Amino acid sequence: MDITIRKIKTEDHYSIECMTKKAFWNLNMPGCDEHYLVHRIWNEPNYVPSVSSLAEAGEVIVGVILYTKCKVETVNGDFPVLTFGPLCVDPEYQNKGIGGKLLVESMKLAKQYDYKGILICGVPTYYPKFGFKTADTFGITMPDGSNFDAFMGYELQENALSEHKGKFYEPESLDCDIHDEEYVRQLEEFDKNYPYMEKKVLPGQWR
Ligand SMILES: CC(C)(COP(=O)(O)OP(=O)(O)OC[C@H]1O[C@@H](n2cnc3c(N)ncnc32)[C@H](O)[C@@H]1OP(=O)(O)O)[C@@H](O)C(=O)NCCC(=O)NCCS
């Protein structure tokens, strides 16, 4: 199967949102909100279209990785870094190397554009094989000072993160609280624009 990795055009947005819904539906909670997150990222001033990428099999969009600018607050001021998310692949195309290809190709782009490092909260068993290390390795914590296995970083330039210890902040506009009634109401309204999928309570859901 030939897979092409390329940058994202405005006309790809709706198909990406549909694919994202499929990839996350019932995975971490009954239903999902990742397609809503993707929709909000397009208008986020910190969105980085030059690095964000999609994967295509023929003319079908089968994967995506979206980057946004974030910062580490250090004693010497803010240090700009990237984060990504969602990274997802259509369930019918998973485990064929597409997620890995999206990650590796987009990280090459990030380096070309002179970004220094990447910090993420993601699946702790997936990213270490691509060189990600837990953020405590670099002396970087979440805003509340915490560290956990899912909070990981990657240095695009040597020692870029370890020389900028501090607290990691993501854009506030991307915050979401699935226990907030108003957020859930907005999500349900938004989801009406996408193909119907049945919500299920399944083992392993944690949100
Ligand atoms: C996680 C995801 C992006 C990986 O993409 P993919 O194209 O399926 O993965 P690849 O083919 O590149 O890599 C396959 C390898 O990753 C592992 N893997 C896939 N999904 C994984 C997961 N959720 N957790 C841990 N390992 C995972 C596979 O076991 C396989 O391991 P192996 O190489 O040792 O056999 C994709 O499975 C996905 O979209 N999942 C649902 C959404 C999600 O969880 N996104 C990540 C949020 S941080």
Coordinates of C-alpha atoms and ligand atoms in Angstrom, one line a residue:
M1 CA 0.0 0.0 0.0
D2 CA 1.4 3.4 -1.1
I3 CA 1.1 6.0 1.7
T4 CA 1.8 9.7 1.0
I5 CA 2.6 12.1 3.8
R6 CA 1.8 15.7 2.9
K7 CA 0.8 19.1 4.4
I8 CA -2.9 19.9 5.2
K9 CA -5.1 22.0 3.0
T10 CA -8.3 23.8 4.2
E11 CA -10.4 21.4 2.0
D12 CA -9.0 18.5 4.0
H13 CA -10.4 19.7 7.3
Y14 CA -13.8 18.0 7.4
S15 CA -12.4 14.6 6.2
I16 CA -9.7 14.8 8.9
E17 CA -12.3 15.5 11.6
C18 CA -14.4 12.5 10.4
M19 CA -11.3 10.2 10.4
T20 CA -10.3 11.5 13.9
K21 CA -13.8 10.7 15.2
K22 CA -13.4 7.2 13.9
A23 CA -9.9 6.7 15.4
F24 CA -10.9 7.9 18.9
W25 CA -14.6 6.8 19.2
N26 CA -15.2 4.9 22.4
L27 CA -11.4 4.6 22.9
N28 CA -10.9 6.7 26.0
M29 CA -14.5 7.4 26.9
P30 CA -18.0 6.6 25.5
G31 CA -17.8 8.7 22.3
C32 CA -14.9 11.1 22.0
D33 CA -14.1 14.8 21.7
E34 CA -10.8 14.6 19.7
H35 CA -12.6 15.6 16.4
Y36 CA -13.9 18.7 18.2
L37 CA -10.3 19.5 19.4
V38 CA -9.1 19.1 15.8
H39 CA -11.8 21.5 14.7
R40 CA -10.7 24.1 17.3
I41 CA -7.0 23.7 16.3
W42 CA -7.6 25.1 12.8
N43 CA -8.4 28.5 14.3
E44 CA -5.9 28.4 17.1
P45 CA -3.2 31.1 16.6
N46 CA -0.6 28.6 17.9
Y47 CA -1.4 26.0 15.2
V48 CA 1.6 25.1 13.1
P49 CA 0.5 24.2 9.6
S50 CA 4.1 24.0 8.3
V51 CA 4.8 20.9 10.4
S52 CA 1.3 19.4 10.7
S53 CA 0.8 16.5 8.2
L54 CA -1.6 14.0 6.9
A55 CA -1.3 10.5 5.5
E56 CA -3.1 9.5 2.4
A57 CA -3.7 6.1 0.8
G58 CA -4.7 6.9 -2.7
E59 CA -7.2 9.8 -2.2
V60 CA -8.3 8.6 1.2
I61 CA -7.1 10.5 4.3
V62 CA -6.0 7.7 6.8
G63 CA -3.9 9.6 9.4
V64 CA -3.0 13.0 10.8
I65 CA -0.7 14.7 13.2
L66 CA -1.3 18.3 14.3
Y67 CA 1.3 20.5 15.9
T68 CA 0.8 23.6 18.1
K69 CA 3.3 26.0 19.7
C70 CA 3.7 25.9 23.4
K71 CA 6.2 27.0 26.0
V72 CA 8.4 26.0 28.9
E73 CA 8.5 28.7 31.5
T74 CA 12.1 28.8 32.7
V75 CA 13.8 31.1 35.3
N76 CA 15.2 33.0 32.3
G77 CA 11.9 33.4 30.5
D78 CA 9.8 31.4 28.1
F79 CA 11.3 28.8 25.9
P80 CA 9.2 28.0 22.8
V81 CA 8.6 24.3 22.1
L82 CA 6.1 22.3 20.0
T83 CA 3.4 19.8 21.1
F84 CA 1.4 17.5 18.9
G85 CA -2.0 15.9 19.2
P86 CA -4.0 14.3 18.1
L87 CA -1.8 11.8 16.2
C88 CA -4.2 9.2 14.9
V89 CA -4.7 6.7 12.2
D90 CA -8.0 5.3 10.7
P91 CA -8.6 2.0 12.6
E92 CA -8.8 0.2 9.3
Y93 CA -5.2 1.3 8.6
Q94 CA -3.6 0.9 12.0
N95 CA -0.5 -1.2 12.7
K96 CA 0.9 -0.7 9.1
G97 CA 3.5 1.9 10.1
I98 CA 1.5 4.9 9.2
G99 CA 1.5 6.5 12.6
G100 CA 5.3 6.0 12.8
K101 CA 5.7 7.5 9.4
L102 CA 3.7 10.6 10.2
L103 CA 5.6 11.1 13.4
V104 CA 9.1 10.6 11.8
E105 CA 8.4 12.8 8.7
S106 CA 6.8 15.6 10.7
M107 CA 9.6 15.6 13.2
K108 CA 12.0 16.0 10.3
L109 CA 10.0 19.0 9.2
A110 CA 10.0 20.5 12.7
K111 CA 13.8 20.3 12.7
Q112 CA 14.0 21.9 9.3
Y113 CA 11.9 24.8 10.5
D114 CA 14.3 25.2 13.4
Y115 CA 12.0 24.1 16.3
K116 CA 14.1 23.0 19.3
G117 CA 12.0 20.4 21.1
I118 CA 8.7 18.6 21.4
L119 CA 6.7 17.9 24.6
I120 CA 3.6 15.8 24.6
C121 CA 1.1 13.9 26.8
G122 CA 0.6 10.7 25.0
V123 CA 0.6 6.9 25.1
P124 CA 3.6 6.0 27.2
T125 CA 4.2 2.7 25.4
Y126 CA 4.2 4.1 21.9
Y127 CA 6.4 7.1 21.8
P128 CA 9.6 5.8 23.5
K129 CA 10.4 3.7 20.4
F130 CA 10.7 7.0 18.5
G131 CA 13.2 8.4 21.1
F132 CA 10.8 10.2 23.4
K133 CA 11.8 10.3 27.1
T134 CA 9.7 11.1 30.1
A135 CA 9.9 14.9 30.7
D136 CA 11.5 14.5 34.1
T137 CA 14.6 13.4 32.2
F138 CA 14.9 17.1 31.1
G139 CA 13.8 18.7 34.4
I140 CA 10.5 19.8 32.9
T141 CA 7.2 19.4 34.7
M142 CA 3.5 20.2 34.2
P143 CA 2.3 23.6 35.4
D144 CA 1.4 22.0 38.8
G145 CA 5.0 20.6 39.2
S146 CA 3.9 17.0 38.4
N147 CA 5.5 14.4 36.1
F148 CA 4.0 11.1 34.9
D149 CA 4.8 8.5 32.3
A150 CA 2.6 9.9 29.6
F151 CA 4.3 13.3 29.8
M152 CA 7.3 13.0 27.4
G153 CA 9.8 15.0 25.4
Y154 CA 12.1 14.9 22.4
E155 CA 15.0 17.1 21.7
L156 CA 15.2 18.3 18.1
Q157 CA 18.5 20.0 18.9
E158 CA 21.1 18.7 21.3
N159 CA 20.3 19.5 24.9
A160 CA 17.6 21.9 23.9
L161 CA 15.1 20.7 26.5
S162 CA 17.6 19.8 29.3
E163 CA 19.1 23.3 29.1
H164 CA 15.6 24.9 29.5
K165 CA 14.2 23.3 32.6
G166 CA 10.9 24.6 33.9
K167 CA 7.1 24.2 33.6
F168 CA 5.3 23.3 30.4
Y169 CA 2.2 25.3 29.3
E170 CA -0.2 24.5 26.4
P171 CA -2.5 27.1 24.8
E172 CA -5.5 27.6 27.1
S173 CA -7.9 27.6 24.2
L174 CA -7.3 23.9 23.7
D175 CA -8.1 23.0 27.3
C176 CA -11.2 20.8 27.6
D177 CA -13.0 19.4 30.6
I178 CA -15.2 16.5 29.7
H179 CA -16.9 16.9 33.1
D180 CA -18.0 20.5 32.3
E181 CA -21.7 20.5 31.3
E182 CA -21.3 23.4 28.9
Y183 CA -18.4 21.8 27.1
V184 CA -20.4 18.5 26.8
R185 CA -23.4 20.4 25.4
Q186 CA -21.1 22.2 22.8
L187 CA -19.5 18.8 21.9
E188 CA -22.9 17.1 21.4
E189 CA -24.1 20.0 19.2
F190 CA -20.9 19.9 17.2
D191 CA -21.0 16.1 16.8
K192 CA -24.3 16.3 14.9
N193 CA -22.4 17.4 11.8
Y194 CA -20.5 14.0 11.7
P195 CA -21.6 10.5 10.7
Y196 CA -23.5 8.9 13.6
M197 CA -21.6 6.3 15.8
E198 CA -23.0 4.6 18.8
K199 CA -21.5 5.5 22.2
K200 CA -20.4 2.5 24.3
V201 CA -19.0 2.0 27.7
L202 CA -15.9 -0.3 27.2
P203 CA -13.1 -1.5 29.4
G204 CA -10.0 0.7 29.4
Q205 CA -11.8 4.0 29.0
W206 CA -10.3 6.4 31.5
R207 CA -11.8 9.8 30.8
Ligands
LIG1 C1 -1.4 5.2 18.2 C2 -1.5 5.2 16.7 C3 -1.4 6.7 16.2 C4 -0.4 4.4 16.1 O1 -0.4 4.5 14.7 P1 -0.3 3.1 13.8 O2 -0.1 3.5 12.4 O3 -1.4 2.2 14.2 O4 1.1 2.5 14.4 P2 2.4 2.0 13.7 O5 2.0 1.0 12.6 O6 3.2 3.2 13.3 O7 3.1 1.3 14.9 C5 2.7 0.1 15.2 C6 3.3 -0.3 16.6 O8 2.8 0.6 17.6 C7 2.1 -0.1 18.6 N1 0.9 0.6 19.0 C8 -0.1 1.0 18.2 N2 -1.0 1.6 18.9 C9 -0.5 1.7 20.2 C10 -1.0 2.2 21.4 N3 -2.2 2.8 21.5 N4 -0.3 2.0 22.5 C11 0.9 1.4 22.4 N5 1.4 0.9 21.3 C12 0.7 1.0 20.2 C13 1.8 -1.4 17.9 O9 1.6 -2.5 18.9 C14 3.0 -1.7 17.0 O10 4.1 -2.2 17.8 P3 5.2 -3.0 17.1 O11 5.9 -2.2 16.1 O12 6.1 -3.3 18.3 O13 4.6 -4.2 16.5 C15 -2.9 4.6 16.2 O14 -3.0 3.3 16.6 C16 -4.1 5.4 16.6 O15 -4.6 6.2 15.9 N6 -4.7 5.0 17.8 C17 -5.9 5.6 18.2 C18 -5.7 7.0 18.6 C19 -4.6 7.2 19.6 O16 -4.5 6.5 20.7 N7 -3.7 8.1 19.3 C20 -2.5 8.4 20.2 C21 -2.9 9.5 21.2 S1 -1.5 10.0 22.1

